[in-house]
Coordinates of C-alpha atoms in Angstrom, one line a residue:
X17 CA 48.0 -33.7 -52.9
X18 CA 49.3 -32.1 -50.0
X19 CA 46.7 -30.1 -48.3
X20 CA 46.3 -27.1 -46.2
X21 CA 44.1 -28.7 -43.9
X22 CA 46.6 -31.5 -43.5
X23 CA 47.9 -29.1 -40.5
X24 CA 45.1 -30.0 -38.3
X25 CA 44.0 -33.2 -39.5
X26 CA 47.1 -35.3 -40.4
X27 CA 49.5 -37.4 -38.2
X28 CA 49.5 -38.7 -34.3
X29 CA 50.9 -35.0 -33.6
X30 CA 47.5 -34.1 -34.5
X31 CA 44.9 -36.4 -32.3
X32 CA 44.1 -33.3 -30.1
X33 CA 43.2 -31.3 -33.3
X34 CA 40.7 -34.1 -34.7
X35 CA 38.8 -35.0 -31.7
X36 CA 37.7 -31.5 -31.3
X37 CA 36.4 -31.8 -34.9
X38 CA 35.1 -35.2 -33.7
X39 CA 32.9 -32.9 -30.8
X40 CA 31.1 -31.5 -33.6
X41 CA 30.2 -34.8 -35.3
X42 CA 32.8 -34.7 -37.8
X43 CA 33.6 -38.0 -39.0
X44 CA 37.4 -39.8 -40.0
X45 CA 36.0 -39.9 -43.6
X46 CA 35.4 -35.8 -43.7
X47 CA 38.3 -35.2 -42.3
X48 CA 40.2 -37.0 -44.9
X49 CA 38.8 -34.7 -47.9
X50 CA 39.6 -31.0 -48.1
X51 CA 37.9 -28.6 -45.9
X52 CA 36.3 -25.9 -47.3
X53 CA 35.2 -22.7 -45.6
X54 CA 31.6 -21.6 -46.6
X55 CA 32.0 -17.8 -45.4
X56 CA 28.0 -16.9 -45.0
X57 CA 27.2 -13.2 -43.8
X58 CA 23.7 -14.6 -43.3
X59 CA 21.4 -12.2 -40.8
X60 CA 18.3 -11.1 -39.4
X61 CA 18.9 -7.4 -40.1
X62 CA 20.1 -7.2 -43.5
X63 CA 17.3 -8.3 -46.4
X64 CA 19.8 -8.9 -48.8
X65 CA 21.4 -11.3 -46.5
X66 CA 18.2 -12.9 -45.0
X67 CA 18.2 -15.8 -47.1
X68 CA 21.9 -16.6 -47.2
X69 CA 21.1 -19.8 -44.8
X70 CA 19.7 -21.4 -47.8
X71 CA 22.5 -20.1 -50.5
X72 CA 25.0 -21.6 -48.0
X73 CA 23.4 -24.8 -47.6
X74 CA 23.0 -25.2 -51.6
X75 CA 26.8 -24.5 -51.7
X76 CA 27.4 -26.9 -48.9
X77 CA 25.6 -29.7 -51.2
X78 CA 27.7 -28.6 -54.5
X79 CA 31.0 -29.2 -51.8
X80 CA 29.4 -32.7 -50.8
X81 CA 28.7 -33.5 -54.2
X82 CA 31.9 -32.8 -55.3
X83 CA 33.8 -34.8 -52.5
X84 CA 34.8 -31.9 -50.1
X85 CA 34.2 -31.0 -46.4
X86 CA 32.1 -27.9 -46.1
X87 CA 32.2 -25.9 -42.6
X88 CA 29.9 -23.1 -42.1
X89 CA 31.3 -19.6 -41.2
X90 CA 29.9 -16.6 -40.1
X91 CA 30.7 -12.8 -41.2
X92 CA 29.3 -9.6 -40.1
X93 CA 27.4 -7.5 -42.4
X94 CA 26.1 -3.6 -42.1
X95 CA 22.7 -2.6 -44.1
X96 CA 23.4 0.3 -45.8
X97 CA 19.9 1.0 -45.9
X98 CA 19.1 0.9 -42.5
X99 CA 22.5 2.6 -41.2
X100 CA 21.8 5.2 -43.6
X101 CA 21.5 9.3 -42.3
X102 CA 22.8 8.4 -38.8
X103 CA 26.0 7.4 -36.7
X104 CA 25.0 4.0 -38.1
X105 CA 26.7 4.8 -41.5
X106 CA 30.2 5.5 -40.0
X107 CA 30.4 2.0 -39.5
X108 CA 30.0 0.5 -42.7
X109 CA 32.8 1.4 -45.0
X110 CA 35.1 0.7 -42.0
X111 CA 33.7 -3.0 -41.6
X112 CA 35.2 -3.8 -45.1
X113 CA 38.4 -4.3 -42.7
X114 CA 37.0 -6.2 -40.2
X115 CA 35.0 -8.5 -42.7
X116 CA 38.3 -8.8 -44.2
X117 CA 40.3 -9.3 -41.2
X118 CA 37.9 -12.0 -39.8
X119 CA 37.9 -14.2 -42.9
X120 CA 41.4 -14.0 -43.1
X121 CA 41.7 -15.0 -39.3
X122 CA 39.2 -17.8 -39.5
X123 CA 40.9 -19.0 -42.7
X124 CA 44.1 -19.2 -41.4
X125 CA 43.6 -20.4 -37.5
X126 CA 41.4 -23.1 -39.2
X127 CA 43.8 -23.9 -42.1
X128 CA 41.2 -24.1 -45.0
X129 CA 41.5 -25.8 -48.3
X130 CA 39.4 -23.3 -50.0
X131 CA 36.6 -20.7 -49.7
X132 CA 33.5 -20.3 -50.8
X133 CA 32.4 -16.3 -50.1
X134 CA 28.5 -16.2 -49.4
X135 CA 28.0 -12.2 -49.1
X136 CA 25.6 -10.0 -51.1
X137 CA 25.7 -6.6 -49.8
X138 CA 27.8 -3.5 -50.2
X139 CA 31.2 -3.6 -47.9
X140 CA 30.5 -7.6 -47.5
X141 CA 31.4 -8.4 -50.8
X142 CA 35.0 -6.4 -51.2
X143 CA 35.9 -7.1 -47.9
X144 CA 35.5 -10.8 -48.5
X145 CA 37.6 -10.4 -52.0
X146 CA 40.1 -8.7 -50.5
X147 CA 40.6 -11.7 -47.7
X148 CA 40.8 -14.3 -50.5
X149 CA 42.9 -12.1 -52.5
X150 CA 45.8 -11.4 -49.4
X151 CA 45.6 -14.9 -48.4
X152 CA 45.8 -16.3 -52.0
X153 CA 43.9 -19.0 -51.7
X154 CA 41.3 -21.0 -53.9
X155 CA 38.3 -19.0 -53.7
X156 CA 35.0 -18.3 -55.3
X157 CA 32.4 -15.5 -54.9
X158 CA 28.7 -16.7 -54.6
X159 CA 26.2 -13.8 -53.6
X160 CA 22.5 -13.9 -52.8
X161 CA 21.5 -12.4 -55.6
X162 CA 19.4 -9.0 -56.5
X163 CA 16.2 -8.2 -55.0
X164 CA 13.0 -7.9 -57.5
X165 CA 12.1 -4.4 -58.7
X166 CA 8.6 -3.3 -56.4
X167 CA 6.1 -1.3 -57.4
X168 CA 4.5 2.1 -57.1
X169 CA 2.6 4.3 -59.2
X170 CA 2.5 1.7 -61.7
X171 CA 6.1 1.7 -62.4
X172 CA 8.7 -0.8 -61.5
X173 CA 10.9 0.8 -58.6
X174 CA 13.9 0.0 -56.2
X175 CA 14.7 1.9 -52.7
X176 CA 16.2 4.7 -54.3
X177 CA 12.7 6.0 -55.2
X178 CA 11.7 5.7 -51.9
X179 CA 14.4 7.6 -50.7
X180 CA 13.7 10.6 -53.6
X181 CA 9.9 10.3 -52.3
X182 CA 10.8 11.8 -48.9
X183 CA 12.3 14.7 -50.7
X184 CA 9.2 15.0 -52.7
X185 CA 7.1 14.6 -49.4
X186 CA 9.2 16.9 -47.8
X187 CA 8.7 19.4 -50.6
X188 CA 4.8 18.9 -50.5
X189 CA 4.7 17.5 -54.0
X190 CA 3.3 14.1 -52.6
X191 CA 1.1 13.4 -49.7
X192 CA 1.6 11.1 -46.6
X193 CA -0.5 8.2 -48.3
X194 CA 1.6 8.3 -51.5
X195 CA 4.8 8.0 -49.2
X196 CA 3.3 5.4 -47.4
X197 CA 2.1 3.5 -50.9
X198 CA 6.0 3.6 -52.0
X199 CA 6.9 2.8 -48.6
X200 CA 5.3 -0.4 -48.6
X201 CA 5.8 -1.4 -52.3
X202 CA 9.8 -0.4 -53.1
X203 CA 11.5 -3.4 -51.4
X204 CA 9.4 -6.6 -52.4
X205 CA 11.5 -9.1 -50.8
X206 CA 15.0 -10.6 -50.4
X207 CA 17.8 -9.9 -51.8
X208 CA 20.5 -6.7 -52.9
X209 CA 18.2 -3.6 -53.5
X210 CA 17.2 -3.8 -57.1
X211 CA 19.3 -1.1 -59.1
X212 CA 23.0 -1.1 -60.2
X213 CA 23.7 0.3 -56.4
X214 CA 27.2 -0.7 -54.8
X215 CA 26.1 -4.3 -53.7
X216 CA 24.7 -5.2 -57.3
X217 CA 27.7 -3.5 -58.8
X218 CA 30.4 -5.1 -56.7
X219 CA 28.5 -8.7 -57.6
X220 CA 28.7 -8.2 -61.2
X221 CA 32.2 -7.0 -60.8
X222 CA 32.9 -10.3 -59.7
X223 CA 31.8 -11.8 -62.6
X224 CA 34.0 -9.4 -64.7
X225 CA 37.1 -10.1 -62.6
X226 CA 36.6 -13.7 -62.7
X227 CA 36.1 -14.5 -59.4
X228 CA 32.3 -15.2 -59.5
X229 CA 30.6 -17.8 -61.8
X230 CA 28.5 -16.3 -64.7
X231 CA 25.2 -15.2 -63.4
X232 CA 26.6 -14.5 -60.3
X233 CA 25.6 -10.4 -60.5
X234 CA 22.4 -10.6 -61.8
X235 CA 20.3 -14.3 -61.1
X236 CA 17.3 -12.8 -58.5
X237 CA 17.8 -13.6 -55.7
X238 CA 14.3 -15.7 -55.5
X239 CA 15.3 -17.5 -58.3
X240 CA 15.3 -21.4 -58.7
X241 CA 18.4 -20.4 -60.8
X242 CA 20.3 -19.1 -57.6
X243 CA 20.0 -22.2 -55.6
X244 CA 21.7 -23.9 -58.7
X245 CA 24.2 -21.6 -59.1
X246 CA 25.3 -22.1 -55.5
X247 CA 25.3 -25.7 -55.7
X248 CA 27.9 -25.3 -58.8
X249 CA 29.6 -22.9 -56.7
X250 CA 30.3 -25.4 -54.6
X251 CA 31.3 -28.0 -56.9
X252 CA 33.4 -25.7 -59.2
X253 CA 35.6 -24.8 -55.4
X254 CA 36.5 -28.5 -55.7
X255 CA 38.3 -28.2 -59.0
X256 CA 39.8 -25.0 -58.1
X257 CA 41.4 -26.3 -54.8
X258 CA 42.3 -29.8 -56.9
X259 CA 44.1 -27.7 -59.7
X260 CA 45.1 -25.3 -57.1
X261 CA 44.2 -22.4 -58.7
X262 CA 44.4 -19.5 -56.2
X263 CA 42.9 -15.9 -56.0
X264 CA 45.4 -14.2 -57.3
X265 CA 45.9 -16.5 -60.3
X266 CA 42.9 -15.0 -61.1
X267 CA 42.8 -11.5 -60.0
X268 CA 45.8 -9.8 -61.4
X269 CA 46.4 -6.9 -64.0
X270 CA 44.3 -8.2 -66.7
X271 CA 41.3 -9.3 -65.0
X272 CA 41.2 -5.8 -62.8
X273 CA 41.5 -4.0 -66.0
X274 CA 38.5 -6.6 -67.2
X275 CA 36.5 -5.1 -64.3
X276 CA 37.4 -1.6 -64.8
X277 CA 35.8 -1.7 -68.8
X278 CA 32.8 -3.8 -67.0
X279 CA 32.5 -0.9 -64.6
X280 CA 32.4 1.8 -67.5
X281 CA 30.2 -0.4 -69.6
X282 CA 27.5 -1.1 -66.5
X283 CA 27.3 2.7 -65.1
X284 CA 28.6 1.1 -61.6
X285 CA 28.3 2.6 -58.3
X286 CA 31.0 4.9 -57.2
X287 CA 31.9 3.2 -54.8
X288 CA 33.0 0.8 -57.3
X289 CA 36.3 3.0 -57.5
X290 CA 37.1 2.2 -53.8
X291 CA 36.3 -1.4 -53.5
X292 CA 38.6 -1.9 -56.7
X293 CA 41.5 -0.2 -55.6
X294 CA 41.6 -1.9 -52.4
X295 CA 41.2 -4.9 -54.2
X296 CA 43.9 -4.4 -56.1
X297 CA 45.9 -3.3 -53.3
X298 CA 45.6 -6.7 -51.8
X299 CA 46.4 -8.3 -55.2
X300 CA 49.7 -6.8 -55.6
X301 CA 48.7 -4.5 -58.4
X302 CA 49.9 -0.9 -59.1
X303 CA 45.9 0.9 -59.8
X304 CA 45.3 4.6 -59.7
X305 CA 42.3 7.2 -60.2
X306 CA 44.2 8.2 -63.3
X307 CA 43.6 4.5 -65.6
X308 CA 39.8 4.9 -64.2
X309 CA 39.6 7.9 -67.3
X310 CA 42.0 6.0 -69.4
X311 CA 39.3 3.4 -69.4
X312 CA 36.0 5.9 -69.4
X313 CA 37.7 7.6 -72.3
X314 CA 37.6 4.1 -74.6
X315 CA 34.7 2.0 -73.3
X316 CA 31.0 3.4 -74.0
X317 CA 28.2 3.2 -71.5
X318 CA 25.7 0.5 -72.5
X319 CA 23.5 0.3 -69.3
X320 CA 21.1 3.0 -67.7
X321 CA 19.8 0.8 -64.9
X322 CA 18.4 2.5 -62.1
X323 CA 19.1 5.0 -60.4
X324 CA 20.6 6.3 -63.8
X325 CA 17.3 4.7 -66.1
X326 CA 14.2 2.7 -65.5
X327 CA 15.7 -0.7 -65.7
X328 CA 16.5 -3.1 -62.6
X329 CA 19.0 -6.0 -62.1
X330 CA 16.1 -8.6 -63.5
X331 CA 16.3 -7.0 -66.7
X332 CA 19.7 -6.9 -67.2
X333 CA 19.8 -10.7 -66.2
X334 CA 17.2 -11.4 -68.6
X335 CA 18.9 -9.4 -71.6
X336 CA 21.9 -11.4 -71.5
X337 CA 23.5 -10.6 -67.9
X338 CA 27.3 -9.8 -67.5
X339 CA 28.2 -12.1 -70.1
X340 CA 26.3 -10.2 -72.8
X341 CA 28.0 -7.3 -72.0
X342 CA 31.5 -8.8 -72.2
X343 CA 30.5 -10.2 -75.6
X344 CA 29.8 -6.5 -76.6
X345 CA 32.9 -5.4 -75.2
X346 CA 34.8 -7.8 -76.8
X347 CA 33.5 -6.8 -80.3
X348 CA 36.2 -3.8 -79.6
X349 CA 38.7 -5.4 -77.9
X350 CA 37.9 -3.9 -74.8
X351 CA 38.6 -6.9 -72.5
X352 CA 41.3 -9.5 -72.6
X353 CA 39.6 -12.8 -73.0
X354 CA 42.3 -14.7 -72.6
X355 CA 41.9 -14.2 -68.3
X356 CA 41.5 -16.8 -66.2
X357 CA 38.0 -17.2 -64.2
X358 CA 36.6 -19.6 -61.7
X359 CA 35.1 -21.8 -63.7
X360 CA 39.0 -22.9 -65.1
X361 CA 38.2 -21.7 -68.2
X362 CA 39.1 -18.2 -69.8
X363 CA 36.4 -15.1 -69.8
X364 CA 36.4 -15.6 -73.9
X365 CA 35.5 -18.9 -73.6
X366 CA 32.8 -18.1 -70.7
X367 CA 30.7 -15.4 -72.9
X368 CA 31.3 -17.6 -76.0
X369 CA 27.7 -17.6 -77.9
X370 CA 26.3 -14.8 -75.4
X371 CA 24.4 -11.9 -76.9
X372 CA 22.2 -9.3 -75.8
X373 CA 18.7 -10.5 -75.9
X374 CA 17.1 -7.2 -75.0
X375 CA 18.3 -3.7 -76.3
X376 CA 16.4 -1.7 -73.4
X377 CA 18.5 -3.2 -70.8
X378 CA 21.9 -3.6 -72.4
X379 CA 22.8 -0.9 -75.9
X380 CA 24.6 -2.5 -78.8
X381 CA 28.8 -1.1 -78.8
X382 CA 27.8 0.5 -81.9
X383 CA 24.5 2.5 -80.3
X384 CA 26.0 3.1 -76.6
X385 CA 24.0 5.7 -74.3
X386 CA 27.0 7.8 -74.3
X387 CA 30.7 7.1 -75.7
X388 CA 32.2 7.8 -72.5
X389 CA 32.0 5.3 -69.2
X390 CA 30.0 5.6 -66.3
X391 CA 32.4 6.7 -63.9
X392 CA 34.8 10.1 -64.1
X393 CA 37.6 11.1 -61.8
X394 CA 37.7 15.0 -61.6
X395 CA 40.7 16.9 -60.3
X396 CA 41.3 20.5 -59.2
X397 CA 42.2 23.0 -56.4
X398 CA 39.5 21.5 -54.6
X399 CA 40.7 17.9 -54.9
X400 CA 44.1 18.0 -55.8
X401 CA 44.1 13.9 -55.5
X402 CA 40.8 13.4 -57.5
X403 CA 37.2 12.8 -56.3
X404 CA 34.6 10.9 -58.4
X405 CA 31.1 11.1 -60.0
X406 CA 28.7 8.6 -61.3
X407 CA 29.2 10.6 -64.8
X408 CA 26.0 8.1 -66.3
X409 CA 23.7 9.3 -63.4
X410 CA 24.3 12.8 -64.0
X411 CA 21.5 15.1 -66.4
X412 CA 23.2 16.4 -69.4
X413 CA 22.2 19.8 -68.1
X414 CA 24.5 19.3 -65.1
X415 CA 28.0 18.0 -66.7
X416 CA 29.1 21.5 -66.8
X417 CA 27.8 23.7 -63.8
X418 CA 29.0 26.5 -61.9
X419 CA 27.3 28.2 -58.6
X420 CA 27.6 29.3 -55.4
X421 CA 29.0 27.3 -52.8
X422 CA 26.9 26.2 -49.4
X423 CA 28.7 24.8 -47.0
X424 CA 28.2 22.1 -44.2
X425 CA 30.6 20.4 -41.9
X426 CA 28.3 17.4 -42.0
X427 CA 25.4 15.7 -43.7
X428 CA 23.1 16.6 -40.4
X429 CA 23.5 19.8 -41.4
X430 CA 23.0 19.8 -45.2
X431 CA 20.1 17.5 -44.8
X432 CA 18.3 20.1 -42.5
X433 CA 19.0 23.0 -44.8
X434 CA 18.0 21.1 -47.9
X435 CA 14.3 19.9 -45.7
X436 CA 13.7 23.6 -44.7
X437 CA 14.5 24.9 -48.6
X438 CA 17.3 26.6 -47.9
X439 CA 18.8 25.4 -51.1
X440 CA 17.9 26.4 -54.1
X441 CA 18.6 26.0 -58.3
X442 CA 22.1 26.5 -58.9
X443 CA 23.7 26.3 -55.9
X444 CA 26.7 23.9 -54.7
X445 CA 26.4 22.0 -51.7
X446 CA 29.4 21.1 -50.1
X447 CA 29.6 18.6 -47.2
X448 CA 33.2 17.7 -45.6
X449 CA 34.6 16.4 -42.5
X450 CA 32.8 13.5 -43.7
X451 CA 35.7 11.6 -45.3
X452 CA 37.5 8.2 -43.7
X453 CA 39.3 10.0 -41.4
X454 CA 37.1 12.8 -40.8
X455 CA 33.7 11.0 -40.7
X456 CA 35.1 9.0 -39.9
X457 CA 34.0 5.8 -41.8
X458 CA 33.2 8.4 -45.2
X459 CA 29.2 8.0 -44.7
X460 CA 27.1 8.2 -48.0
X461 CA 24.9 11.1 -48.8
X462 CA 22.1 9.2 -49.9
X463 CA 19.6 11.2 -48.1
X464 CA 20.6 14.8 -49.2
X465 CA 21.1 13.5 -52.9
X466 CA 17.6 11.9 -52.9
X467 CA 16.1 14.7 -51.1
X468 CA 17.7 16.8 -53.8
X469 CA 16.2 14.6 -57.1
X470 CA 13.0 14.1 -55.1
X471 CA 12.5 18.3 -54.6
X472 CA 13.5 18.0 -58.5
X473 CA 16.7 20.2 -58.1
X474 CA 19.0 17.1 -59.1
X475 CA 18.9 19.4 -62.4
X476 CA 20.3 22.3 -60.7
X477 CA 21.8 21.6 -58.0
X478 CA 25.4 19.7 -57.8
X479 CA 26.6 18.4 -53.9
X480 CA 30.4 17.8 -53.4
X481 CA 31.9 15.8 -50.2
X482 CA 34.8 13.9 -49.1
X483 CA 32.4 11.1 -47.9
X484 CA 30.8 8.8 -50.4
X485 CA 27.3 8.5 -52.6
X486 CA 25.3 5.7 -52.5
X487 CA 25.2 3.4 -55.8
X488 CA 21.6 4.9 -55.4
X489 CA 22.5 8.2 -55.3
X490 CA 22.0 10.5 -58.9
X491 CA 22.6 13.9 -60.0
X492 CA 25.7 15.7 -60.1
X493 CA 26.8 14.2 -56.6
X494 CA 30.6 14.3 -56.4
X495 CA 32.5 12.2 -53.8
X496 CA 35.7 11.1 -52.5
X497 CA 37.3 14.7 -52.8
X498 CA 40.5 14.2 -51.5
X499 CA 42.8 14.7 -49.7
X500 CA 39.8 15.3 -47.3
X501 CA 39.2 17.9 -44.8
X502 CA 40.3 16.5 -41.8
X503 CA 43.8 15.7 -43.8
X504 CA 44.5 18.9 -44.5
X505 CA 42.5 19.2 -48.5
X506 CA 41.3 22.7 -49.7
X507 CA 37.8 21.7 -49.0
X508 CA 38.3 22.7 -45.6
X509 CA 38.8 26.1 -47.0
X510 CA 35.8 26.8 -49.1
X511 CA 33.8 29.5 -47.5
X512 CA 29.8 30.3 -48.0
X513 CA 28.9 31.9 -51.2
X514 CA 32.5 31.2 -53.2
X515 CA 31.7 30.3 -56.7
X516 CA 32.7 26.6 -57.6
X517 CA 32.7 25.2 -61.4
X518 CA 32.7 22.2 -62.3
X519 CA 33.2 20.4 -65.4
X520 CA 32.6 16.7 -65.7
X521 CA 33.6 16.1 -69.7
X522 CA 36.7 17.9 -68.8
X523 CA 37.4 16.2 -65.9
X524 CA 37.9 19.2 -63.4
X525 CA 36.6 20.7 -60.3
X526 CA 37.9 24.1 -58.8
X527 CA 36.7 26.7 -56.6
X528 CA 37.3 30.2 -58.4
X529 CA 39.5 31.7 -55.4
X530 CA 43.0 32.6 -55.7
X531 CA 46.1 30.9 -54.7
X532 CA 47.0 33.3 -52.5
X533 CA 43.4 33.5 -50.7
X534 CA 44.1 29.9 -50.0
X535 CA 47.1 30.2 -48.7
X536 CA 45.6 33.1 -46.1
X537 CA 42.5 31.0 -45.6
X538 CA 44.7 28.0 -44.9
X539 CA 47.2 30.0 -42.1
X540 CA 44.1 30.9 -40.5
X541 CA 42.6 27.6 -40.6
X542 CA 41.8 25.5 -36.8
X543 CA 41.0 21.7 -37.4
X544 CA 38.2 21.0 -35.4
X545 CA 38.1 18.3 -32.8
X546 CA 37.5 14.5 -34.3
X547 CA 34.2 13.8 -33.9
X548 CA 34.7 9.9 -32.4
X549 CA 37.4 9.8 -29.7
X550 CA 36.4 5.9 -28.4
X551 CA 36.0 2.9 -30.0
X552 CA 37.4 0.6 -32.9
X553 CA 36.3 3.9 -35.1
X554 CA 38.9 6.1 -33.2
X555 CA 41.4 3.6 -34.2
X556 CA 40.5 3.3 -37.8
X557 CA 40.7 6.8 -38.1
X558 CA 44.2 7.1 -37.3
X559 CA 45.2 4.0 -39.5
X560 CA 43.1 4.5 -42.7
X561 CA 44.3 5.7 -46.2
X562 CA 42.7 8.6 -48.2
X563 CA 39.8 8.0 -50.7
X564 CA 42.0 8.0 -53.7
X565 CA 44.0 5.1 -51.8
X566 CA 40.8 3.1 -51.9
X567 CA 40.3 3.9 -47.7
X568 CA 42.2 1.0 -47.2
X569 CA 43.9 0.7 -43.5
X570 CA 47.6 1.5 -43.6
X571 CA 49.9 -1.6 -42.4

């Protein structure tokens, strides 16, 4: 069969191209096989990626076993935890676009026949998937797997507990000794942080959408099964190349709706909304925020993994993983079993025989945590184009809340007020100018939400922002407010002391100010200077779309 790589390996006119392969030690025999890019985000700065060299080696072994020639290609990746709470977080979401563009660049420039994508953490997974769908090449995701849960105070914990411990320390609830105990016990080794945060959400949703093998989202990083999975991924890509099954054959309207259903059942990170919108855009699939709510209305929430509950990804894996969740959803016809996956089988075929092995981690479809899904979209005069909350991580008493607005124009201002005890029961913290354009980069707000939780205010205080929240955030944390403040959104017009009314079940969020008063404020409004005026983030701010469109780069 004709291969894309024939453009660089076949014919007398390609002798110069072949000579450059020979300069690296490739043989004639290797160049006669399909050339498979193994795109690895291995680095020594991201714990989720620290071991990806081993995963990539296993993938390469699988490719060779199945008759292909693996070619290792690097990719960047930001550790959101290390980047949290300072200027570094401005680069995290924006890096998704760099990753997508760089994978496209390396694949097209060298005419690779297929890709095995080896990411793990937050923006790297969607960035790589976006590239595969954009180019429509045979591709499969093989992530590095989740970190095991740590131990603190005799309980299983993950990174979110440590962020909350900082708030508890600032409030005098725990001492420095207990903070150190949590600091040294929360993250016991390599892998993506152990809760249903953004990284694990996207790795699970890669399974749900069909672009990854079963087990991709849940097999622990340190398990030998993860190495086996990587070898099988290497073998599987060769079958995809042979049958010319490309990314858009797998990622389409049908599979994206399957992913949305699993998102609701799992209680994934609110960031999954941004990433699914961006992936759908690359796939040419119409997707808007209304579909998220329609799916939430009919798909029950079956899992309460950290930070929503005490269980972690390793527990989800032992309970049957994503196939068990999909099997439950199939009982009610909530996913389409005919969707094709990278196994070259359908979803229905993949999950045949799957079942729940532990109802503490996965609830049966007839006994869910809630009849509605884990994600809710809200609309109102604060967010005319919508905003997002991880409903499954909100305490019942905060599903409806009315309180006094406490307004801050940056994360730093807000966190200083929280740490100094200026935020009290009933308040609604508003953090603006942190959106895709205004941040720029739409920073995650894990420090403020965790501080509130650690201070025992997560059941009495809400937080609203045009930035984002980490998957590790819990409480009434409402993000992605669109339009954002820097783009003329009404969040810029909220004043200190205004009353804000939140109704999550009713999908509404409003500042109780008349249209006339808002119009007067808008007439007097003066936009602040951009926070970043140089470097590629300044270019990003000029080109990025709003959050309700996935914060994608406008062409």
